[in-house]
Amino acid sequence: MSFQAPKGTFDWMPPRSEWALIVRDALSAPARRAGYEYIETPAFEDTGLFSRGVGESTDIVSKEMYTFQSRGGQSLTLRPEGTASVVRAVIEHGLYGGALPIKLWYSGSYFRYEKAQAGRYRHFSQVGAEALGAEDPALDAELIVLAADGYASLGLKNVRLLLNSLGCKECRPAYRAALQDFLRGLDLDDATRQRIEINPLRVLDDKRPEVQAQLVNAPLVTDHLCGACKAYHEEVRGLLTSAGLTYTDDPKLVRGLDYYTRTTFEFLHDGLGAQSAVGGGGRYDGLSEMIGGPPLPSVGWALGVDRTVLAMEAEGLLAERARHIDVFAIPLGEEAKRRIFPLVGKLRRAGVSVDMAFGGRGVKGAMKAADRSGARYALILGERDLEAEAVQLKDLASGEQTAVPLAEIVATLKEKLTT
Ligand code: AMP
């Protein structure tokens, strides 16, 4: 009997797996430099957290959650997204009583029972950042700039930014009603008609061409913003421009989670086919109260690690191996192995990355392993070298080989590897 990774999941395998680490690091680095601190929450939560926080009518909650019963009979759900958990933790630990905003970042696995396809998985990985407890357009702009900086630091050139405002609890109801009026007059199927009554904004997100064609003249949220929301949005736009970011206003950008208010944004990459969103986020001023907390106006984003790697691939940025070792040690014989073993440890402690030949496959096999490892140098120790207290240092690119005294090899290699 053999097993395979479940449908919609995949394994990060070397050497490509190194890119997942690099992307995770690069996407979180700008936020860390901006004072965001690390938070780690459980991979599963009380189901109610997501149904209340993310929203009953969203695809995520209605169709995509991995929900199970604990042995004690509690309904638990594998987290489909990160924000609700972070807000839950901030409320539970009373962080809102201290300095605001609370700035947090995280990274981990998320689970959605989606139709599996290229770039859309049932188990995927995100880096997220949230700034809680402040209503300040500069905070929305800061987060957007930090995400853009993350993509740019990876060398990505074709990431586009879409921007919108969804209004607030003052102006959204009137817009919602106007949109419902418009949508009720269209030729739509029953499921979509139901959606008009529960969550009309989500209809704007319908990808089907026959639906999109009917939406051309739909009322736009940006035409219905109250004075405060309009001013807030203009301030965010101005700050982004002042930071040198270009963006496209997209009044139909609603995103698939119910908790968003005011600023919403999405980063797209055009080399990814249908699943073009590499990240997104927005402001969620009401979420804390929705899950039983105090008023806590907040903004955040989640960036997809898997899709960012795919975007890099589409731009040809993965052509080179992300990482390889510097030195491959090859002992010829048992005595040589006993001598080279502590030397390998010493080199590693000196900051050199070193692997060695294991399994006694003979010189030929060992040289092959050295080539495959991507190392710049092979360190070969034979019987005659042992007598001479020396080791052969072979440049694997040029084939050039020199004997170096064992006592000097650490210093020699360190010097060669820094040039
Ligand atoms: P969302 O929480 O849906 O706004 O997702 C934020 C980002 O996570 C998206 O822009 C994607 O890059 C990534 N993402 C979301 N769902 C998936 C999925 N099923 N598979 C891979 N990446 C995903």
Coordinates of C-alpha atoms and ligand atoms in Angstrom, one line a residue:
M1 CA 0.0 0.0 0.0
S2 CA 1.4 3.4 -0.9
F3 CA 0.2 6.9 0.1
Q4 CA 0.0 10.2 -1.6
A5 CA -0.5 13.7 -0.3
P6 CA -4.2 14.4 -0.1
K7 CA -5.9 16.2 -3.0
G8 CA -5.3 19.9 -3.0
T9 CA -2.1 19.6 -1.0
F10 CA 1.5 19.2 -2.0
D11 CA 5.0 18.8 -0.6
W12 CA 7.6 21.5 -0.6
M13 CA 10.6 19.5 -1.8
P14 CA 14.2 20.5 -2.0
P15 CA 15.8 22.4 -3.7
R16 CA 12.6 24.4 -4.4
S17 CA 11.5 24.2 -0.8
E18 CA 14.2 26.7 0.1
W19 CA 12.2 29.4 -1.9
A20 CA 9.3 28.9 0.5
L21 CA 11.6 29.8 3.4
I22 CA 13.1 32.8 1.5
V23 CA 9.6 34.1 0.6
R24 CA 8.3 33.8 4.1
D25 CA 11.3 35.7 5.4
A26 CA 11.2 38.4 2.7
L27 CA 7.5 39.0 3.1
S28 CA 7.7 39.4 6.9
A29 CA 11.0 41.3 7.0
P30 CA 9.6 44.8 6.2
A31 CA 6.8 44.4 8.8
R32 CA 9.4 43.3 11.4
R33 CA 11.5 46.4 10.6
A34 CA 8.3 48.5 11.2
G35 CA 7.8 47.3 14.7
Y36 CA 5.4 44.4 14.1
E37 CA 5.9 41.6 16.7
Y38 CA 5.5 37.9 16.1
I39 CA 2.3 36.1 17.2
E40 CA 1.6 32.4 16.9
T41 CA -2.0 31.1 17.4
P42 CA -3.3 27.5 17.2
A43 CA -4.0 25.9 13.8
F44 CA -7.6 25.2 15.0
E45 CA -10.1 27.3 16.8
D46 CA -13.7 27.2 18.0
T47 CA -15.8 27.0 14.8
G48 CA -17.9 30.0 16.0
L49 CA -14.9 32.3 15.8
F50 CA -14.9 31.9 12.0
S51 CA -18.6 31.7 11.4
R52 CA -19.1 34.9 13.3
G53 CA -15.8 36.6 12.4
V54 CA -15.4 35.7 8.7
G55 CA -19.2 35.6 8.1
E56 CA -21.8 32.9 7.6
S57 CA -22.6 33.9 4.0
T58 CA -19.0 33.8 2.7
D59 CA -17.8 30.9 0.6
I60 CA -15.1 30.3 3.2
V61 CA -17.6 29.6 6.0
S62 CA -20.4 28.1 4.1
K63 CA -18.4 25.7 1.9
E64 CA -14.8 25.6 2.7
M65 CA -14.1 24.9 6.4
Y66 CA -12.5 21.8 7.7
T67 CA -14.7 21.3 10.8
F68 CA -14.6 18.5 13.3
Q69 CA -15.8 17.5 16.7
S70 CA -13.3 17.3 19.6
R71 CA -13.6 14.3 21.8
G72 CA -15.3 16.5 24.3
G73 CA -18.0 17.4 21.7
Q74 CA -16.8 20.9 20.9
S75 CA -17.0 22.0 17.2
L76 CA -13.5 23.0 16.1
T77 CA -12.3 24.3 12.7
L78 CA -8.9 24.3 11.0
R79 CA -8.2 28.0 10.5
P80 CA -9.1 29.2 7.0
E81 CA -7.5 32.6 7.6
G82 CA -5.4 34.4 10.3
T83 CA -7.1 37.6 11.2
A84 CA -10.0 36.2 13.4
S85 CA -7.5 34.2 15.5
V86 CA -5.2 37.2 16.0
V87 CA -8.1 39.4 17.1
R88 CA -9.4 36.6 19.4
A89 CA -5.9 36.3 21.0
V90 CA -5.6 40.1 21.5
I91 CA -9.0 40.2 23.2
E92 CA -8.3 37.1 25.3
H93 CA -5.0 38.5 26.5
G94 CA -6.3 42.0 27.0
L95 CA -3.6 43.5 24.8
Y96 CA -6.0 46.3 23.9
G97 CA -5.5 47.8 27.3
G98 CA -1.8 48.7 26.5
A99 CA -0.2 50.9 23.9
L100 CA -2.1 51.2 20.6
P101 CA -1.8 50.2 17.8
I102 CA -0.9 46.6 18.6
K103 CA 1.3 45.5 15.7
L104 CA 1.6 41.8 15.0
W105 CA 2.8 39.5 12.3
Y106 CA 2.5 35.8 11.8
S107 CA 3.1 33.0 9.3
G108 CA 1.7 29.5 9.0
S109 CA -0.6 27.0 7.4
Y110 CA -4.3 27.7 6.4
F111 CA -6.9 25.3 5.3
R112 CA -9.8 25.8 2.9
Y113 CA -11.8 23.0 1.2
E114 CA -11.5 24.6 -2.2
K115 CA -11.8 23.3 -5.7
A116 CA -8.2 22.3 -6.1
Q117 CA -6.4 23.9 -9.1
A118 CA -3.1 25.5 -10.1
G119 CA -2.3 28.1 -7.4
R120 CA -5.4 27.2 -5.3
Y121 CA -4.8 24.6 -2.6
R122 CA -6.6 23.2 0.4
H123 CA -3.6 23.6 2.5
F124 CA -1.6 26.8 1.9
S125 CA 0.7 29.1 3.6
Q126 CA 0.4 32.8 4.4
V127 CA 2.4 35.6 6.0
G128 CA 0.1 38.1 7.7
A129 CA 0.4 41.4 9.5
E130 CA -2.2 43.2 11.6
A131 CA -2.3 46.6 13.3
L132 CA -5.0 46.7 15.9
G133 CA -6.6 49.6 17.8
A134 CA -6.0 52.6 15.7
E135 CA -8.0 54.4 13.0
D136 CA -5.4 56.2 11.0
P137 CA -5.0 56.3 7.2
A138 CA -1.2 56.3 7.7
L139 CA -1.6 52.8 9.2
D140 CA -3.5 51.5 6.2
A141 CA -0.9 53.0 3.9
E142 CA 2.0 51.7 6.0
L143 CA 0.7 48.1 5.7
I144 CA 0.2 48.4 2.0
V145 CA 3.7 49.8 1.5
L146 CA 5.2 47.1 3.7
A147 CA 3.6 44.4 1.5
A148 CA 4.8 46.1 -1.7
D149 CA 8.3 46.3 -0.2
G150 CA 8.2 42.6 0.5
Y151 CA 7.3 41.7 -3.1
A152 CA 9.9 44.1 -4.4
S153 CA 12.7 42.7 -2.2
L154 CA 12.2 39.4 -3.9
G155 CA 12.8 41.0 -7.3
L156 CA 9.2 40.8 -8.4
K157 CA 8.4 43.4 -11.0
N158 CA 4.8 42.6 -12.1
V159 CA 2.8 42.8 -8.9
R160 CA -0.1 45.2 -9.3
L161 CA -2.1 46.9 -6.5
L162 CA -5.9 47.3 -6.5
L163 CA -7.4 49.7 -4.0
N164 CA -11.0 50.4 -2.8
S165 CA -13.0 51.6 0.1
L166 CA -16.1 49.7 1.3
G167 CA -17.4 52.5 3.6
C168 CA -18.4 52.2 7.2
K169 CA -21.5 51.3 9.2
E170 CA -22.8 54.9 8.5
C171 CA -22.7 54.8 4.7
R172 CA -22.6 51.1 3.8
P173 CA -26.3 50.4 4.6
A174 CA -27.5 53.0 2.0
Y175 CA -25.1 51.7 -0.6
R176 CA -26.1 48.1 0.2
A177 CA -29.8 49.0 -0.4
A178 CA -29.0 50.8 -3.7
L179 CA -27.0 47.9 -4.9
Q180 CA -29.8 45.4 -3.9
D181 CA -32.3 47.5 -5.8
F182 CA -30.1 47.3 -8.9
L183 CA -29.2 43.6 -8.6
R184 CA -32.9 42.5 -8.1
G185 CA -33.6 43.8 -11.6
L186 CA -31.0 41.6 -13.2
D187 CA -31.3 38.1 -14.8
L188 CA -29.6 35.9 -12.2
D189 CA -29.8 32.3 -11.0
D190 CA -31.5 31.4 -7.7
A191 CA -28.3 31.1 -5.7
T192 CA -27.1 34.5 -6.8
R193 CA -30.6 36.0 -6.0
Q194 CA -30.3 34.6 -2.5
R195 CA -26.9 36.2 -2.2
I196 CA -28.4 39.6 -3.1
E197 CA -30.4 39.4 0.1
I198 CA -27.6 38.1 2.4
N199 CA -24.5 39.8 1.0
P200 CA -25.1 41.8 -2.1
L201 CA -21.5 43.2 -2.3
R202 CA -20.3 39.6 -2.9
V203 CA -22.3 39.5 -6.2
L204 CA -19.9 42.2 -7.5
D205 CA -17.1 39.6 -7.1
D206 CA -18.9 37.0 -9.3
K207 CA -16.4 36.0 -11.9
R208 CA -18.8 34.7 -14.5
P209 CA -18.8 36.8 -17.7
E210 CA -22.6 36.7 -18.1
V211 CA -22.9 38.2 -14.6
Q212 CA -20.1 40.7 -15.0
A213 CA -21.7 41.9 -18.2
Q214 CA -24.8 42.9 -16.3
L215 CA -22.9 44.6 -13.6
V216 CA -21.4 47.3 -15.8
N217 CA -23.8 50.0 -14.5
A218 CA -24.0 48.8 -10.9
P219 CA -23.9 51.5 -8.3
L220 CA -20.3 51.9 -7.0
V221 CA -19.5 52.0 -3.3
T222 CA -17.1 54.9 -3.9
D223 CA -20.0 57.1 -5.1
H224 CA -21.8 56.4 -1.8
L225 CA -19.1 57.0 0.8
C226 CA -19.9 59.3 3.6
G227 CA -17.8 62.4 4.1
A228 CA -15.6 60.8 6.8
C229 CA -15.0 57.7 4.6
K230 CA -14.3 59.7 1.5
A231 CA -11.7 61.9 3.4
Y232 CA -10.1 58.8 4.9
H233 CA -9.8 57.1 1.6
E234 CA -8.3 60.2 -0.1
E235 CA -5.7 60.4 2.7
V236 CA -4.7 56.7 2.2
R237 CA -4.5 57.3 -1.6
G238 CA -2.3 60.4 -1.1
L239 CA 0.0 58.7 1.3
L240 CA 0.5 55.8 -1.1
T241 CA 1.3 58.1 -3.9
S242 CA 3.7 60.1 -1.7
A243 CA 5.5 56.8 -1.0
G244 CA 5.9 56.2 -4.7
L245 CA 3.3 53.4 -5.0
T246 CA 1.2 53.1 -8.1
Y247 CA -2.3 51.5 -7.7
T248 CA -5.5 51.1 -9.6
D249 CA -8.8 52.2 -8.0
D250 CA -11.2 49.2 -8.3
P251 CA -14.6 50.1 -6.9
K252 CA -15.7 46.5 -7.4
L253 CA -13.0 45.1 -5.2
V254 CA -15.0 43.6 -2.3
R255 CA -12.9 40.5 -1.2
G256 CA -14.3 37.3 0.2
L257 CA -14.6 38.0 3.9
D258 CA -17.4 39.9 5.6
Y259 CA -15.4 41.8 8.1
Y260 CA -13.9 44.5 5.9
T261 CA -14.7 48.2 6.3
R262 CA -13.2 51.2 4.5
T263 CA -9.8 50.3 2.9
T264 CA -9.5 47.1 1.0
F265 CA -6.7 46.1 -1.4
E266 CA -5.4 43.3 -3.3
F267 CA -2.0 42.5 -4.9
L268 CA -2.3 40.7 -8.2
H269 CA 0.3 39.0 -10.4
D270 CA -0.6 38.5 -14.1
G271 CA 1.6 35.5 -14.6
L272 CA -0.6 33.2 -12.5
G273 CA -3.6 32.6 -14.6
A274 CA -7.0 32.5 -12.8
Q275 CA -5.6 32.6 -9.3
S276 CA -3.9 35.9 -9.7
A277 CA -4.1 37.3 -6.1
V278 CA -0.8 37.1 -4.3
G279 CA -2.0 38.9 -1.3
G280 CA -4.7 41.2 0.1
G281 CA -6.2 42.8 3.1
G282 CA -8.0 45.8 4.4
R283 CA -9.5 47.5 7.4
Y284 CA -11.9 45.6 9.7
D285 CA -13.2 48.1 12.3
G286 CA -16.1 46.0 13.5
L287 CA -14.5 42.5 13.8
S288 CA -13.5 42.7 17.4
E289 CA -17.0 43.6 18.5
M290 CA -18.4 40.8 16.2
I291 CA -16.5 38.3 18.3
G292 CA -17.3 39.8 21.7
G293 CA -14.4 42.2 22.1
P294 CA -14.2 46.0 22.7
P295 CA -14.2 48.4 19.8
L296 CA -10.9 47.9 18.1
P297 CA -10.5 49.5 14.7
S298 CA -7.8 47.6 12.8
V299 CA -6.2 46.9 9.5
G300 CA -4.2 44.0 8.1
W301 CA -3.1 41.8 5.3
A302 CA -2.3 38.2 4.4
L303 CA 0.2 37.4 1.6
G304 CA 0.2 34.0 0.0
V305 CA 3.6 32.3 0.2
D306 CA 2.8 29.5 -2.3
R307 CA 1.5 31.9 -5.0
T308 CA 4.4 34.3 -4.4
V309 CA 6.8 31.5 -5.2
L310 CA 4.7 30.8 -8.3
A311 CA 4.9 34.5 -9.3
M312 CA 8.7 34.4 -8.9
E313 CA 8.8 31.3 -11.1
A314 CA 6.7 33.1 -13.7
E315 CA 9.2 36.0 -13.7
G316 CA 12.1 33.6 -14.1
L317 CA 13.5 34.4 -10.6
L318 CA 13.9 30.7 -9.6
A319 CA 16.4 29.8 -12.3
E320 CA 19.2 29.5 -9.9
R321 CA 19.3 27.2 -6.9
A322 CA 18.4 29.2 -3.8
R323 CA 21.0 27.6 -1.6
H324 CA 23.8 25.2 -1.7
I325 CA 26.5 24.1 0.6
D326 CA 30.1 25.5 0.3
V327 CA 32.2 22.5 0.9
F328 CA 31.8 18.7 0.4
A329 CA 34.2 16.6 2.4
I330 CA 35.4 13.2 1.0
P331 CA 37.4 10.9 3.3
L332 CA 39.2 8.1 1.6
G333 CA 39.2 5.2 4.1
E334 CA 38.2 4.7 7.7
E335 CA 41.1 6.6 9.3
A336 CA 40.5 9.6 7.1
K337 CA 36.9 9.6 8.0
R338 CA 37.8 9.7 11.7
R339 CA 40.0 12.7 11.0
I340 CA 37.7 14.6 8.7
F341 CA 34.7 14.2 11.0
P342 CA 35.8 16.7 13.7
L343 CA 37.2 19.0 11.0
V344 CA 33.7 19.2 9.3
G345 CA 32.3 20.2 12.7
K346 CA 34.9 22.8 13.2
L347 CA 34.2 24.3 9.7
R348 CA 30.5 24.4 10.4
R349 CA 31.0 26.2 13.7
A350 CA 33.2 28.7 11.8
G351 CA 30.2 29.5 9.6
V352 CA 31.1 27.4 6.6
S353 CA 28.3 25.1 5.3
V354 CA 29.7 21.7 4.8
D355 CA 28.4 18.2 4.0
M356 CA 30.4 15.0 3.7
A357 CA 30.3 11.7 2.0
F358 CA 28.4 9.1 3.9
G359 CA 27.7 5.4 3.3
G360 CA 31.1 4.4 2.0
R361 CA 30.2 4.6 -1.7
G362 CA 33.8 4.9 -2.9
V363 CA 35.6 7.9 -4.5
K364 CA 33.5 8.0 -7.7
G365 CA 30.2 8.0 -5.8
A366 CA 31.5 10.6 -3.4
M367 CA 32.7 12.9 -6.2
K368 CA 29.3 12.6 -7.9
A369 CA 27.6 13.5 -4.6
A370 CA 30.0 16.5 -4.3
D371 CA 29.0 17.8 -7.8
R372 CA 25.3 17.3 -7.1
S373 CA 25.5 19.2 -3.8
G374 CA 26.4 22.4 -5.6
A375 CA 29.5 22.9 -3.4
R376 CA 32.3 25.1 -4.6
Y377 CA 35.0 23.0 -3.1
A378 CA 35.7 19.4 -2.3
L379 CA 37.9 18.6 0.6
I380 CA 39.6 15.2 -0.1
L381 CA 41.5 13.4 2.6
G382 CA 43.5 10.3 1.6
E383 CA 46.1 8.2 3.4
R384 CA 49.1 10.0 2.0
D385 CA 47.5 13.3 3.0
L386 CA 47.1 12.0 6.5
E387 CA 50.8 11.3 6.7
A388 CA 51.6 14.8 5.4
E389 CA 49.0 16.4 7.8
A390 CA 47.4 18.0 4.7
V391 CA 44.1 17.9 2.9
Q392 CA 43.4 18.3 -0.9
L393 CA 41.3 21.3 -1.7
K394 CA 39.6 20.9 -5.0
D395 CA 37.8 23.8 -6.8
L396 CA 34.9 21.9 -8.3
A397 CA 34.3 24.5 -11.1
S398 CA 37.9 24.7 -12.4
G399 CA 39.1 21.3 -11.3
E400 CA 42.2 22.9 -9.8
Q401 CA 43.5 21.0 -6.7
T402 CA 46.0 22.1 -4.0
A403 CA 47.3 20.6 -0.8
V404 CA 46.6 22.7 2.3
P405 CA 48.0 21.9 5.8
L406 CA 45.2 20.6 8.0
A407 CA 46.0 23.2 10.6
E408 CA 45.3 26.0 8.1
I409 CA 42.3 24.6 6.3
V410 CA 39.6 26.5 8.3
A411 CA 41.3 29.9 7.8
T412 CA 42.0 29.1 4.1
L413 CA 38.4 28.1 3.3
K414 CA 36.9 31.1 5.2
E415 CA 39.1 33.4 3.2
K416 CA 38.3 31.7 -0.2
L417 CA 34.6 31.7 0.5
T418 CA 34.4 35.4 1.3
T419 CA 36.1 36.4 -1.9
Ligands
AMP1 P1 -7.4 35.8 1.5 O1 -7.4 35.5 3.0 O2 -8.4 35.0 0.8 O3 -7.5 37.2 1.2 O4 -6.0 35.3 0.9 C1 -4.9 36.1 1.0 C2 -3.8 35.5 0.1 O5 -3.6 34.1 0.5 C3 -4.3 35.4 -1.4 O6 -4.0 36.6 -2.0 C4 -3.5 34.2 -1.9 O7 -2.2 34.6 -2.3 C5 -3.4 33.3 -0.7 N1 -4.4 32.2 -0.7 C6 -5.7 32.3 -0.3 N2 -6.3 31.1 -0.5 C7 -5.4 30.3 -1.1 C8 -5.4 28.9 -1.6 N3 -6.5 28.2 -1.5 N4 -4.3 28.4 -2.1 C9 -3.2 29.2 -2.2 N5 -3.1 30.4 -1.8 C10 -4.2 31.0 -1.2

